[in-house]
Each structure stands twice: as structure tokens, then as C-alpha cells.
Coordinates of C-alpha atoms and ligand atoms in Angstrom, one line a residue:
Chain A
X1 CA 155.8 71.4 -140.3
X2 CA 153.8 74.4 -139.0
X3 CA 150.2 73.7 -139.1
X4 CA 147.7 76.4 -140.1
X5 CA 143.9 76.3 -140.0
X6 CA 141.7 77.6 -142.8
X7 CA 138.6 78.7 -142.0
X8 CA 135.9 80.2 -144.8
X9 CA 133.8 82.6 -142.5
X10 CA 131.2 85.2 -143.9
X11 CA 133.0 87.8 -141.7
X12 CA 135.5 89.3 -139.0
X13 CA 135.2 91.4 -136.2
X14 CA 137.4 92.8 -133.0
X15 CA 137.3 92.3 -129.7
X16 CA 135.0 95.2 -129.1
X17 CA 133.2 94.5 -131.9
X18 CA 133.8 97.4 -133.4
X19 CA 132.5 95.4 -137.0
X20 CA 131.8 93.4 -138.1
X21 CA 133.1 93.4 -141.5
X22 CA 133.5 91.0 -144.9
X23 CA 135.5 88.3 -144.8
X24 CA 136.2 85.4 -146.9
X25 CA 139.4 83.1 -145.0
X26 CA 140.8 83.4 -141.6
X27 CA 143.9 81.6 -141.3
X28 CA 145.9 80.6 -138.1
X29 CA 149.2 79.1 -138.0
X30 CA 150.5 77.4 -135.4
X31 CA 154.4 76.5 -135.0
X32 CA 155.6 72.5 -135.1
X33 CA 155.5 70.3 -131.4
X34 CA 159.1 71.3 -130.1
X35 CA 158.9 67.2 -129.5
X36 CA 159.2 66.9 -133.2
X37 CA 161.3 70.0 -134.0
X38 CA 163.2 70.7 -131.2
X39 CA 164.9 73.9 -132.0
X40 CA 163.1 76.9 -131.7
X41 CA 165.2 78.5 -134.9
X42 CA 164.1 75.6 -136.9
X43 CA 160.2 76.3 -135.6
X44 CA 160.4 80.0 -136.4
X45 CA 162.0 79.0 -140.1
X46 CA 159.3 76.6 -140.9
X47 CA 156.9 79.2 -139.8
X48 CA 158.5 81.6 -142.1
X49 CA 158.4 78.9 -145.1
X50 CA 154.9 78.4 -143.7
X51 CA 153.5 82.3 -144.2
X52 CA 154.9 82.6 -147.7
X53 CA 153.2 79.8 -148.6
X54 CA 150.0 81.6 -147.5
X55 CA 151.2 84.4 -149.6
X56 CA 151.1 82.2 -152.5
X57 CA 148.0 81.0 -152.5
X58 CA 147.0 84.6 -151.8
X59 CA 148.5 86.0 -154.6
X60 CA 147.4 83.0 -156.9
X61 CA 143.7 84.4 -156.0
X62 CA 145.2 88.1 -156.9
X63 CA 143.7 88.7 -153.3
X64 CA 144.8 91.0 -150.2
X65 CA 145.9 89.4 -146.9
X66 CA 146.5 91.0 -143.5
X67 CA 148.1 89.8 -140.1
X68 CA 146.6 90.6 -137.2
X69 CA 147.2 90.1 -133.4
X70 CA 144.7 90.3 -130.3
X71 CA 142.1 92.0 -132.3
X72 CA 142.4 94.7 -129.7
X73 CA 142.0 98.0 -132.2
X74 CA 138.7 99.7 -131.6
X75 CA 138.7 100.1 -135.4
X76 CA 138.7 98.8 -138.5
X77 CA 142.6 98.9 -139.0
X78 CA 143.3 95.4 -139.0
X79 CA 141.0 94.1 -141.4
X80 CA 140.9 92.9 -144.8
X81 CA 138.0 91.8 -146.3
X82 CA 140.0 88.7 -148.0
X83 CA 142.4 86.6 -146.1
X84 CA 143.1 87.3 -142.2
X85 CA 145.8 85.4 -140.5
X86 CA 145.7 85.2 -136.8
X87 CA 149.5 85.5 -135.2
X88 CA 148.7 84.4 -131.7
X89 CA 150.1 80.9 -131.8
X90 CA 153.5 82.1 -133.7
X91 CA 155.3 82.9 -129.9
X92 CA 158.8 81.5 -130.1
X93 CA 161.3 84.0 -129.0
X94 CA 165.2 84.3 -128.6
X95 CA 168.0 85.7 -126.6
X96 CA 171.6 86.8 -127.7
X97 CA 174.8 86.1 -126.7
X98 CA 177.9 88.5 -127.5
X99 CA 179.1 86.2 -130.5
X100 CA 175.3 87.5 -132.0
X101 CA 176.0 91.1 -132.0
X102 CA 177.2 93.3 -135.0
X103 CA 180.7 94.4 -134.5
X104 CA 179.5 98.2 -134.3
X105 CA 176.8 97.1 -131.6
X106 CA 176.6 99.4 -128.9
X107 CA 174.2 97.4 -127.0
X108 CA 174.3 94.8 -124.2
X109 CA 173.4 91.4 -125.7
X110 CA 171.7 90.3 -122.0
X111 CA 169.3 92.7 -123.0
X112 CA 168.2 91.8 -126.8
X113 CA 165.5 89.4 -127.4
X114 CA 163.9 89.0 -130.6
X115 CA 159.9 87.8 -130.4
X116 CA 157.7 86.2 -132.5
X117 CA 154.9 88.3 -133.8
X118 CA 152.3 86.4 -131.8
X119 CA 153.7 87.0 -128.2
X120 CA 151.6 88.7 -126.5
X121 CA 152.9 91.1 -123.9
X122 CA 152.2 88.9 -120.7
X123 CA 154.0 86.6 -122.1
X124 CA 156.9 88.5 -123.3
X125 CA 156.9 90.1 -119.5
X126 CA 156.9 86.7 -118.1
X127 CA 159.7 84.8 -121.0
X128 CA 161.9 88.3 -119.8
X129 CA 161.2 88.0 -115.9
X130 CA 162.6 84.5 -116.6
X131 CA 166.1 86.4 -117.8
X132 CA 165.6 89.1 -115.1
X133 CA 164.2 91.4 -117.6
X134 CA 161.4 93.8 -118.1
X135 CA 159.7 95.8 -121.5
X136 CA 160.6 99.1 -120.7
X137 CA 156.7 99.9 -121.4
X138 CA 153.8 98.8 -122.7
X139 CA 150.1 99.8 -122.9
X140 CA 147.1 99.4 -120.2
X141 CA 146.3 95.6 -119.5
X142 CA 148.7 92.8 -121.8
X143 CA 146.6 91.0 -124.0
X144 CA 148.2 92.7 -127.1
X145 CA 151.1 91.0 -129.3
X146 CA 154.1 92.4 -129.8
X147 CA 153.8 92.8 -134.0
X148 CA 150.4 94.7 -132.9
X149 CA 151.7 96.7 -130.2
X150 CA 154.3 98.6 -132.8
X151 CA 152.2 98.2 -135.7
X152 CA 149.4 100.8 -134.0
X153 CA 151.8 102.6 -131.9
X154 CA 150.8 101.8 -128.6
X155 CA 151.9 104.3 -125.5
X156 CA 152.8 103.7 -122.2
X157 CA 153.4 105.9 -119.3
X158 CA 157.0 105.6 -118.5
X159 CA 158.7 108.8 -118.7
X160 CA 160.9 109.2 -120.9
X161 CA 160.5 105.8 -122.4
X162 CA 158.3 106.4 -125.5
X163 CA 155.9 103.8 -126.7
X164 CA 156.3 100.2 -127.6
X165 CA 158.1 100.8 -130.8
X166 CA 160.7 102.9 -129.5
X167 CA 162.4 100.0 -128.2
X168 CA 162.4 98.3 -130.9
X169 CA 165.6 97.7 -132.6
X170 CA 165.2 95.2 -135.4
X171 CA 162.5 93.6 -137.6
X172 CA 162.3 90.2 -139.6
X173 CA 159.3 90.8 -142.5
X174 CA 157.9 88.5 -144.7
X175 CA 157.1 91.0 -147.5
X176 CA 156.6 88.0 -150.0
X177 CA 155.9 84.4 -151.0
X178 CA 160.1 84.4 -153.3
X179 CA 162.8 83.2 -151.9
X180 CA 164.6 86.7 -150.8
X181 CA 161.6 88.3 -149.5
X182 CA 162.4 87.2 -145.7
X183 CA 164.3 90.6 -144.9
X184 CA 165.8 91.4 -141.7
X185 CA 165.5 95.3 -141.1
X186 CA 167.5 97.2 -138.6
X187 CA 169.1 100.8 -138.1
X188 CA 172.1 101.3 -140.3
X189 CA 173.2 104.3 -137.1
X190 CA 172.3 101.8 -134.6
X191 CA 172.8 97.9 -135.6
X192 CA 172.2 95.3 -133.6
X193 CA 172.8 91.9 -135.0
X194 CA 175.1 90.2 -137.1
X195 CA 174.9 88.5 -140.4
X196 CA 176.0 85.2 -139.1
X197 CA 172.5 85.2 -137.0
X198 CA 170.5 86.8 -140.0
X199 CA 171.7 84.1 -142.3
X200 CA 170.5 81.5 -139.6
X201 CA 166.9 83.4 -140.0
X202 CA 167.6 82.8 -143.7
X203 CA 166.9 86.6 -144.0
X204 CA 168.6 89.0 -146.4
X205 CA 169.8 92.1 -144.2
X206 CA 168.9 95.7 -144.9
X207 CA 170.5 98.3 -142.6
X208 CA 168.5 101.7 -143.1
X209 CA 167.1 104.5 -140.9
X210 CA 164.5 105.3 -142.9
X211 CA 163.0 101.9 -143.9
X212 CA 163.3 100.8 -140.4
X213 CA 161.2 103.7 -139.3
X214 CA 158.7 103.9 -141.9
X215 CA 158.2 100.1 -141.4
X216 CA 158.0 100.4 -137.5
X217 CA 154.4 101.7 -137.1
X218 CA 153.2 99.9 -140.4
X219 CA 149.4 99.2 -139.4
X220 CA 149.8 95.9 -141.0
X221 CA 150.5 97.4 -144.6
X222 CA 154.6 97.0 -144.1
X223 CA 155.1 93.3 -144.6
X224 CA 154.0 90.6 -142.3
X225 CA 156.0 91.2 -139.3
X226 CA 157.7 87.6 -138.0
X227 CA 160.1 88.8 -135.2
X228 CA 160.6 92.3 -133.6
X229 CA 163.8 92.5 -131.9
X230 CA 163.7 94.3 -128.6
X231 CA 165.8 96.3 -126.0
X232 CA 164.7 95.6 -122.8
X233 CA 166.0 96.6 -119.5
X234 CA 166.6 95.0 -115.6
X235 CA 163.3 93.9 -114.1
X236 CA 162.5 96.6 -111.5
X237 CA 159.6 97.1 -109.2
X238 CA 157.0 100.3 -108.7
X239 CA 156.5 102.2 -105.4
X240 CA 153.6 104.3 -106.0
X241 CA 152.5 107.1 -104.2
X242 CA 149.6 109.7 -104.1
X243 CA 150.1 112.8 -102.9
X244 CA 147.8 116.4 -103.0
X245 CA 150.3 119.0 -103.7
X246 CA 149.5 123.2 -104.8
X247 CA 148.1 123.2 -108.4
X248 CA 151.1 125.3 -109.6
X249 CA 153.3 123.0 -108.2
X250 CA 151.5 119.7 -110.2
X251 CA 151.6 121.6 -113.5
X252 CA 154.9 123.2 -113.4
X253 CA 156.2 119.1 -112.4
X254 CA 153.9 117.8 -115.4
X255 CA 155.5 120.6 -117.8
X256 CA 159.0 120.3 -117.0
X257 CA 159.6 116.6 -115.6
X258 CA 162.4 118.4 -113.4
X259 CA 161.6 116.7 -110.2
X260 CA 165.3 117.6 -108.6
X261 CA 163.3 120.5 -106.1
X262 CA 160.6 118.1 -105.4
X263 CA 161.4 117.2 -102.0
X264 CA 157.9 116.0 -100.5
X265 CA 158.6 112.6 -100.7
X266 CA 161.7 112.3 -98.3
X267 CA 162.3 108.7 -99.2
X268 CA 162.7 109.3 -102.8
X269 CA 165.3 112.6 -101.9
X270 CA 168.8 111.4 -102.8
X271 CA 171.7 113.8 -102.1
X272 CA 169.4 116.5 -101.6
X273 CA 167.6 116.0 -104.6
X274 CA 164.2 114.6 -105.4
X275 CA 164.8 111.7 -107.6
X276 CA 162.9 111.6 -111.2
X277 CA 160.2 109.0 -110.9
X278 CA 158.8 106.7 -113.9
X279 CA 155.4 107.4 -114.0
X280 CA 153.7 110.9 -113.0
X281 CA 150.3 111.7 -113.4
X282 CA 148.1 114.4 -112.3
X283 CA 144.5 113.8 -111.4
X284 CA 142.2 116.8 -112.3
X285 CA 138.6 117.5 -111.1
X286 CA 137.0 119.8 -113.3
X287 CA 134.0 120.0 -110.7
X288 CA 136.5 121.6 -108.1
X289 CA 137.4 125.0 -109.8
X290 CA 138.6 126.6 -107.1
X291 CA 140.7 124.0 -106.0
X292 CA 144.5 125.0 -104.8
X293 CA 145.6 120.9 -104.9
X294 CA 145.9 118.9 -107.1
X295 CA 146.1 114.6 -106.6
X296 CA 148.9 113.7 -108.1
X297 CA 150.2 110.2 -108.6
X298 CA 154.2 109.2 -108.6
X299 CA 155.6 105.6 -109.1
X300 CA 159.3 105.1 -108.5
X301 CA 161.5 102.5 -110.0
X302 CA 163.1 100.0 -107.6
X303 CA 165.4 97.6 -108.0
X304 CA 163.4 93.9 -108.3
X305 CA 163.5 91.9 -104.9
X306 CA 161.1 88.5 -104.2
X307 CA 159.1 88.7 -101.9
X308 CA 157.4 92.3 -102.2
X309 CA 154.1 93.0 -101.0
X310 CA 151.5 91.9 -103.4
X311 CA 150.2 94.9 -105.8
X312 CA 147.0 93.1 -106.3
X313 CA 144.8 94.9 -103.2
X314 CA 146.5 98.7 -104.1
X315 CA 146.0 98.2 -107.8
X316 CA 142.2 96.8 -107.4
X317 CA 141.5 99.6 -105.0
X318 CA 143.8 102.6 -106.3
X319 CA 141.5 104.4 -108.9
X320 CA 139.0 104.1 -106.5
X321 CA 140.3 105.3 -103.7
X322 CA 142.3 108.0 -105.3
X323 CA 138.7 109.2 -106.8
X324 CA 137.4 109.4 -103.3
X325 CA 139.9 111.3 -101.9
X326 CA 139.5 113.7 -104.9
X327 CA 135.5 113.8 -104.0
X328 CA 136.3 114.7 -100.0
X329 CA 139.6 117.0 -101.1
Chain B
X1 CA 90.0 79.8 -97.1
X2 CA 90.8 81.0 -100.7
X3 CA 93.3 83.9 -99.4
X4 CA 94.9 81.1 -97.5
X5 CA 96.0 79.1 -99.7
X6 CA 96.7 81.7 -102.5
X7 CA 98.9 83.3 -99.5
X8 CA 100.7 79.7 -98.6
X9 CA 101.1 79.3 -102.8
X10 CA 103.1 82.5 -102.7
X11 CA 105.1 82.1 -100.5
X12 CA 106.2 78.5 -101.5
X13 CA 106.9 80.5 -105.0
X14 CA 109.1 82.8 -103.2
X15 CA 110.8 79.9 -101.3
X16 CA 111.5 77.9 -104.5
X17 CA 112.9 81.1 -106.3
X18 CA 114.9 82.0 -103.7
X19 CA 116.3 78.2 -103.5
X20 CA 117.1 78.7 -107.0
X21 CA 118.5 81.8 -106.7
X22 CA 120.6 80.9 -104.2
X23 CA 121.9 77.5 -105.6
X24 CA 122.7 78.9 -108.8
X25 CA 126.1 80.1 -108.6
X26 CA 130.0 80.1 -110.1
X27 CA 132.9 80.1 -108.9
X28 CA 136.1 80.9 -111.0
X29 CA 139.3 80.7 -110.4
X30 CA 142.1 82.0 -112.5
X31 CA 145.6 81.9 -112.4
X32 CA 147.5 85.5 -112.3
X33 CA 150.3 83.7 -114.2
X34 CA 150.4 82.4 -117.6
X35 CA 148.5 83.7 -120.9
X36 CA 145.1 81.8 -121.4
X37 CA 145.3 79.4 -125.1
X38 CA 143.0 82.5 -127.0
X39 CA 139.9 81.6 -129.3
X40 CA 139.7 80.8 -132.8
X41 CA 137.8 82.5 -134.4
X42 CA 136.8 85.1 -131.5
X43 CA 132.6 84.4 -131.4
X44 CA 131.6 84.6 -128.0
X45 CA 130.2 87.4 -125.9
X46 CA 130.8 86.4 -122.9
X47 CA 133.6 86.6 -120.0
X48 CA 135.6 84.0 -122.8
X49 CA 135.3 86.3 -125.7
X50 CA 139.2 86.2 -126.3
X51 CA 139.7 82.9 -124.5
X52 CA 139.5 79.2 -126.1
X53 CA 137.3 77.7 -123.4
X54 CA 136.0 74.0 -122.9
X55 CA 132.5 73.2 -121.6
X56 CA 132.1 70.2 -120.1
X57 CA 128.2 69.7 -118.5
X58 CA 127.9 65.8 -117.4
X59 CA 126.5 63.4 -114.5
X60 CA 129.4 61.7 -112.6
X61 CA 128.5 58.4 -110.9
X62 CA 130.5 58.5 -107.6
X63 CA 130.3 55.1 -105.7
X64 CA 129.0 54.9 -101.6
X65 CA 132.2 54.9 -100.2
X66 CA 134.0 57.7 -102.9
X67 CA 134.1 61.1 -101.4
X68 CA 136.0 62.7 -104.6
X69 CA 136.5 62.5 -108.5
X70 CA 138.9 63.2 -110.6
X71 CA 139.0 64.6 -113.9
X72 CA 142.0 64.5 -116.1
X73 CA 142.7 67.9 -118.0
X74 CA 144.6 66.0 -121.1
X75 CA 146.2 67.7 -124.2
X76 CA 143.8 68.8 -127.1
X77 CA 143.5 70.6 -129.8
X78 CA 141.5 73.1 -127.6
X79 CA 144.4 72.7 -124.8
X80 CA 147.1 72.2 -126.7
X81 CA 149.2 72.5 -123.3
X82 CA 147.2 70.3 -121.1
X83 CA 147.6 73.2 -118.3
X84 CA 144.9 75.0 -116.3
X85 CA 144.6 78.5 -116.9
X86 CA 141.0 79.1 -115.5
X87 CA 138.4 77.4 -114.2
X88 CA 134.5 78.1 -113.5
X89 CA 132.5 75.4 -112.1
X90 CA 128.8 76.4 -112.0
X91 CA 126.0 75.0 -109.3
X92 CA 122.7 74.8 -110.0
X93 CA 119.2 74.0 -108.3
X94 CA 119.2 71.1 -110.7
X95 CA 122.6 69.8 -109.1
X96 CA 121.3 70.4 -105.8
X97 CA 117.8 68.1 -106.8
X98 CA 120.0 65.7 -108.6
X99 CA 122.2 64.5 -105.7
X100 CA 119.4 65.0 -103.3
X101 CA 117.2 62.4 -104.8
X102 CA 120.2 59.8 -105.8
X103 CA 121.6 60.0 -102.0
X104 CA 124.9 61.8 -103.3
X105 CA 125.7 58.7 -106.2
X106 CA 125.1 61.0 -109.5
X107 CA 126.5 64.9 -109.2
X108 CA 126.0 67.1 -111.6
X109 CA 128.9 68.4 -113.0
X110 CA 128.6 71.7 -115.2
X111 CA 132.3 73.3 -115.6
X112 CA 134.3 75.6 -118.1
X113 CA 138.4 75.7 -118.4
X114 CA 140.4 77.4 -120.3
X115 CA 143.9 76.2 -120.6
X116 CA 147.7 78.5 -120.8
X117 CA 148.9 79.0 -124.3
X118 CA 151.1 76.6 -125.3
X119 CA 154.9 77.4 -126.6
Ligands
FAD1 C1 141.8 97.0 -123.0 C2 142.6 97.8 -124.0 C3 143.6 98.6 -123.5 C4 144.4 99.4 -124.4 N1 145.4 100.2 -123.9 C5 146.1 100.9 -124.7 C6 147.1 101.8 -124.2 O1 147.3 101.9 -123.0 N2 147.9 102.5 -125.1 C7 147.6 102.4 -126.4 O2 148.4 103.1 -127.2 N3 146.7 101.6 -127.0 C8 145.9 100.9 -126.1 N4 145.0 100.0 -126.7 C9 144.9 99.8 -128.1 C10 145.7 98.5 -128.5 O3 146.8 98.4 -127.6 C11 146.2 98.6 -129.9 O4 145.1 98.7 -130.8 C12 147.1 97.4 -130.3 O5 147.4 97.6 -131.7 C13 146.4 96.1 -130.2 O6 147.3 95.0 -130.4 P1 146.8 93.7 -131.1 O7 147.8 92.7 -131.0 O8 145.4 93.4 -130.7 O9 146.7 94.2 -132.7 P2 145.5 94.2 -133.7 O10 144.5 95.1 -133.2 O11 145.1 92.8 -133.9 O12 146.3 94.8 -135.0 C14 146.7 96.1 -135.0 C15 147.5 96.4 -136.3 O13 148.7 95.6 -136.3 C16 148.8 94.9 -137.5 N5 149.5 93.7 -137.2 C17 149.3 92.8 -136.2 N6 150.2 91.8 -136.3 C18 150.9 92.0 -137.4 C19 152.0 91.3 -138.1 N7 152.5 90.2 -137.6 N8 152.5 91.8 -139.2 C20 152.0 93.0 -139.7 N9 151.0 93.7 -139.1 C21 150.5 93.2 -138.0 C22 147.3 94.7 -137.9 O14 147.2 94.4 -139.3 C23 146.7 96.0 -137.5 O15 146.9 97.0 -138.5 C24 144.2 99.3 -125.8 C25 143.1 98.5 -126.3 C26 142.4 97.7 -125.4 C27 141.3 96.9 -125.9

């Protein structure tokens, strides 16, 4: 059986402590030894069982309760000034295989994976590396879970990507403590997986464009999210570049992301054409009015290889030096 | 005569303090893989705020002829995987005095660990 910990505490606060705030129970459930219950779908069922009991008890005290991740919202968002639970040891996850798919599926089952709520997102980016599989974004550093990530709306800086939720494609919410509160949520224009598989999540299937997307960014008031179901795409590398180009030039890039005449970069020109990179930014320095350049920053996708250079030196050094060659520019 | 000594006092003060300065240290190390096991409930203020970290601050007896020790990182409830994530071990002038005076038999052995998340 899942174990959770009940702790009476005075109150909560986040990471940043941005509280702190009333509290009366903080709860934290954590999934059964896979030595004792071997398969993860029987783990993630239990834990299921698990959170409605919670629920119970909750609603027995006719008081609120709220899941929350990391803790990594500068705000007040994820608290409740009753019952917290903390997701973080709920981090099973799952992979698909053809046979899982809806029959109207458009999608490639090598790339669906459904996480637990507590995952955070280095460890989603690791359990995907492991299939040759990246998130197609996610927000600055990776301490955040999944269920958190969506719930606030977190951005990246992919183009074209969107945020976190925007590759999401499924949800499995716990929006009471009856039997038939465990619903699995997906697009009804864009479904993903079958009933065979929801049955196994012992989930009762809704299939709805508007309840998916007004349950997407939920800020913990939609259900307790258990599983978010995810597209993600091939694992890929970044070749990052820095580059002072005319002002006019920068903006007109930033405006339009058309970077076909953008030729400066003659390894990233492909039949003529500059090829459209994944990240762009465009450093400005408001003490340099009169500047014609502007820094700009481009990373381009490559396809993933072992044994590339390691990012750690550039990375710790980039802001820095990029800053410096604004200063001196 | 006075000056002297006031002068020698000084600068035995500044000796010592440096000596402590300089023996009191940490080293971390931390793994770039992996997801550290995170704290429950979140109430420190440190480097560890979101981590579930394990003190340990104990004298080791290591015999004549030992030149090392080992310590066993074993499952808990506060390592539930039994796996390093991080480590800080921490020196101190007190360390330094410690296996001075006992000829190397009793270190000092002040560390912190946090282990990977478990599955
Ligand atoms: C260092 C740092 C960098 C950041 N970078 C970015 C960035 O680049 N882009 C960006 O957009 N934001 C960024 N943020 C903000 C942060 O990513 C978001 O606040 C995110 O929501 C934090 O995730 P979390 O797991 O900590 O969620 P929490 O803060 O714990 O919770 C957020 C919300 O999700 C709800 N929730 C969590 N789990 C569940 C669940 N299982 N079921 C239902 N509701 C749930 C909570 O109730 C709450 O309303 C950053 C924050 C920090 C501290």
C-alpha cells in the first residue's frame, strides 16, 4: 500500500518564502517498494486509491485540500490554509505501445508517455533520454514537477513550441474520494489513448476540448492531477551561437521568426536558406542608445550524438561573457 | 617591554585566526545526474532548502596501521534509495587539533549527504 505522512504543522511556505501562511496538515504520499508491488500500474493504482482516501478524510472535516509540487511559485497560489499534499514522491511514469493508442490516434506511440504528477522535470528529461526522448520545452532550471509545470503555465523558449502545457495531451484527475471520480481527460479532436488502457487506470474517459483545456492550466483548483500524458519529441542537442548583427536586422528576425534570408551563420545555411533556429533572443542595452548592433543569441537543434563537448564551461560562462561583450560593443 | 608583548599577543591572535580560517573549509561534490530525495517539510535556509539532507558530525577511531575508513551509505527513510546524490564534508580547526594531539587515531568526521530520489 502507498504510504503517506501526516504532519500537523502551524504553517506552509515556498521555496522563496514568499509566506509563510496557515496551515493545519501537510501530507506526503509516497508510492509502495516496487519489491513488494512490482508493477508500476498497480503502484500508480494504489496511489490513486491512496489520494481519495485523503479526500475522505478531508471532506469528513468539510475542509479544503490542495496538491502541490516543488513549491516553486513565488506566490501564494499553491496554498491552502487546511490540508497540503506534497506530490514529489508520486514519480512512476509509462510508455505506449501501438496496441495503447485510440484508433483515431494521429500520434506516434514512441513518443507518448504519461507521468506521475510528482516527476519533476530532470527526471522526466532523464526517464525520456533513457527512450531517446526529449520535453519539447520546459522552464529555466528543472526542479519543477510536471502537475506544477502545467498547472501555472510555465514557458519556455523554444520557438514555436509553446509552454509546458501545450504538449500535453491527456490527464488522469482525481476530482473525488467515490468510486468514478478517477477521470481520464483528453481532446475529443485529438485523442490519444484507448479505453482498454484507461480501464487499466480504472479511470472513466471523458473526451472534450473544452474540459481538457480549462482543466490544463488549473492552478491546483481542477482536480488533483495524477498523470499528465505527454508528447515528446527525438532527443536533440543545442549549438548556440552569439552574434552582433544591425539593430533593424535583430528586430525585424525577433518580429517575424523568418530566418530563410538570414545567412550570417554559413553553417546553419541549407540550400541557400538560413535554417530557423530553436531559440532566438536578443540582448538589449538600454545604456547604449545609439547603438547600430544588437547581441543576439541563436541555438540550433541538432540531431543527439554521445560524446559532444560538454555544455557545462559555455553555459557557466555564457551570460557573463555575452554581458561583457555587450559592455565593450 | 609592554609594546612587546602586546605586539607578540597580536600577532599570535592573527596567526590563530588565520589557522582557523584557513582550516575551516567544505568541499561538495554533486552529481549532474540524478534528482536529489527533496525535504519534507521544506524548513531550511540553507544551500539544502529543497533537499532532504543527512548530518552526520562524529569521531572515527582509525587503528595505526589503517590509512582509510569506510562509511556505508544504507537505505533510510531519509535515503530511501541508498544512492549518493551530494556530498559536503566540512574541515575544521577542531579536526585539525583533534588528529594532531591523538597522532592521526581519532578524525573528526563532520559530513552532509543528500541522496537521488528514489522510484
Ligand atoms: C528558479 C525558478 C525558475 C523558474 N523559471 C520559470 C520559467 O522559466 N518559466 C516559467 O513560466 N516559470 C518559471 N518559474 C515558475 C515555476 O516554474 C512555476 O511556478 C511552477 O508552477 C512551479 O512548479 P512546482 O512543481 O513548484 O509547482 P507549485 O509551485 O508547487 O504549484 C503550482 C500550482 O500547481 C498546482 N499543483 C501542483 N501539483 C498539482 C497536482 N498534482 N494536482 C493539481 N494541482 C497541482 C498547485 O496547487 C499550484 O496551484 C520558475 C521558478 C523558479 C523558482
Amino acid at each position: 500500500m502507498a504510504r503517506t505522512t501526516k504532519l500537523s504543522l502551524d504553517e506552509w511556505d515556498t521555496l522563496h518564502n514568499n509566506g509563510p501562511w496557515d496551515l493545519k496538515f501537510l501530507y506526503k504520499t509516497k508510492l509502495e517498494a516496487s519489491s513488494l508491488m512490482p508493477s508500476s500500474l498497480d503502484r500508480y493504482n494504489d496511489a490513486a486509491q491512496e489520494i481519495q482516501q485523503l479526500l475522505k478524510e478531508t471532506n469528513n472535516q468539510n475542509e479544503g485540500f490542495r496538491a502541490y509540487g516543488s513549491a516553486w511559485s513565488l506566490s501564494h497560489i499553491a496554498h491552502q490554509k487546511d490540508r497540503m499534499h506534497f506530490n514529489a514522491h508520486m514519480n512512476t511514469y509509462f510508455s505506449f505501445k501501438n496496441q495503447d493508442l485510440h484508433h483515431l490516434s494521429n500520434y506516434n506511440a514512441d513518443d507518448i508517455f504519461m507521468f506521475e504528477c510528482g516527476n519533476v522535470i530532470k527526471e522526466i528529461s532523464e526517464k525520456l533520454a533513457g527512450h531517446g526522448k526529449s520535453l519539447k520545452s520546459s522552464g529555466a532550471s528543472n526542479g519543477q514537477t510536471i502537475a506544477g509545470c502545467i498547472s501555472t503555465g510555465v514557458h519556455g523558449s523554444g520557438i514555436k513550441v509553446g509552454s509546458v502545457q501545450d504538449y500535453v495531451v491527456g490527464l488522469n484527475l482525481i476530482i473525488g474520494p467515490n468510486p468514478g471520480d478517477i477521470v481520464y481527460l483528453e481532446r475529443h479532436s485529438k485523442p490519444v489513448l484507448n479505453d482498454v488502457f484507461v480501464q487499466k487506470i480504472r479511470s472513466r474517459v471523458i473526451r472534450n476540448d473544452g474540459l481538457f483545456n480549462a482543466a490544463l492550466v488549473g492552478l491546483g483548483s481542477f482536480g488533483f492531477i495524477h498523470g499528465v500524458v505527454i508528447e515528446s519529441q527525438n532527443l536533440f542537442l543545442l549549438k548556440r551561437y552569439v552574434k552582433s548583427i544591425k539593430k533593424e536586422l535583430a528586430i525585424e528576425l525577433a518580429e517575424s521568426l523568418d530566418f530563410s534570408n538570414f545567412k550570417e551563420i554559413p553553417e546553419e545555411v541549407e540550400n541557400g536558406k538560413g535554417r530557423a533556429p530553436y531559440h532566438y533572443k536578443v540582448f538589449i542595452n538600454q545604456y547604449q542608445k545609439n547603438d547600430a548592433d544588437y547581441i543576439v543569441e541563436l541555438m540550433y537543434k541538432k540531431d543527439f550524438k554521445l560524446n559532444y563537448p560538454d555544455p557545462f564551461p559555455v553555459i557557466k560562462k555564457s551570460i557573463y561573457r555575452d554581458l561583457i561583450q555587450l559592455a565593450v560593443s | 617591554m609592554k609594546t612587546k608583548v602586546y605586539v607578540y599577543l597580536v600577532m599570535v591572535f592573527i596567526f590563530l585566526g588565520m589557522l582557523l580560517l584557513n582550516s575551516c573549509y567544505s568541499v561538495r561534490f554533486r552529481s549532474v545526474e540524478g534528482t536529489p530525495e527533496p525535504a519534507f517539510p521544506m524548513v531550511r535556509d540553507d544551500y539544502y532548502r529543497t533537499m532532504q539532507v543527512i548530518e552526520l558530525d562524529t569521531v572515527i577511531t582509525i587503528g595505526a596501521l589503517d590509512k582509510d575508513f569506510t562509511y556505508l551509505i544504507k537505505k533510510s527513510d531519509l535515503c530511501p534509495s541508498g544512492k549518493l546524490h551530494t556530498i559536503e564534508y566540512r574541515n575544521t580547526l577542531g579536526a585539525v587539533l583533534l588528529s594532531g594531539i591523538t597522532f592521526g587515531r581519532k578524525r573528526k568526521v563532520k559530513i552532509k549527504y543528500v541522496c537521488m530520489k528514489s522510484n
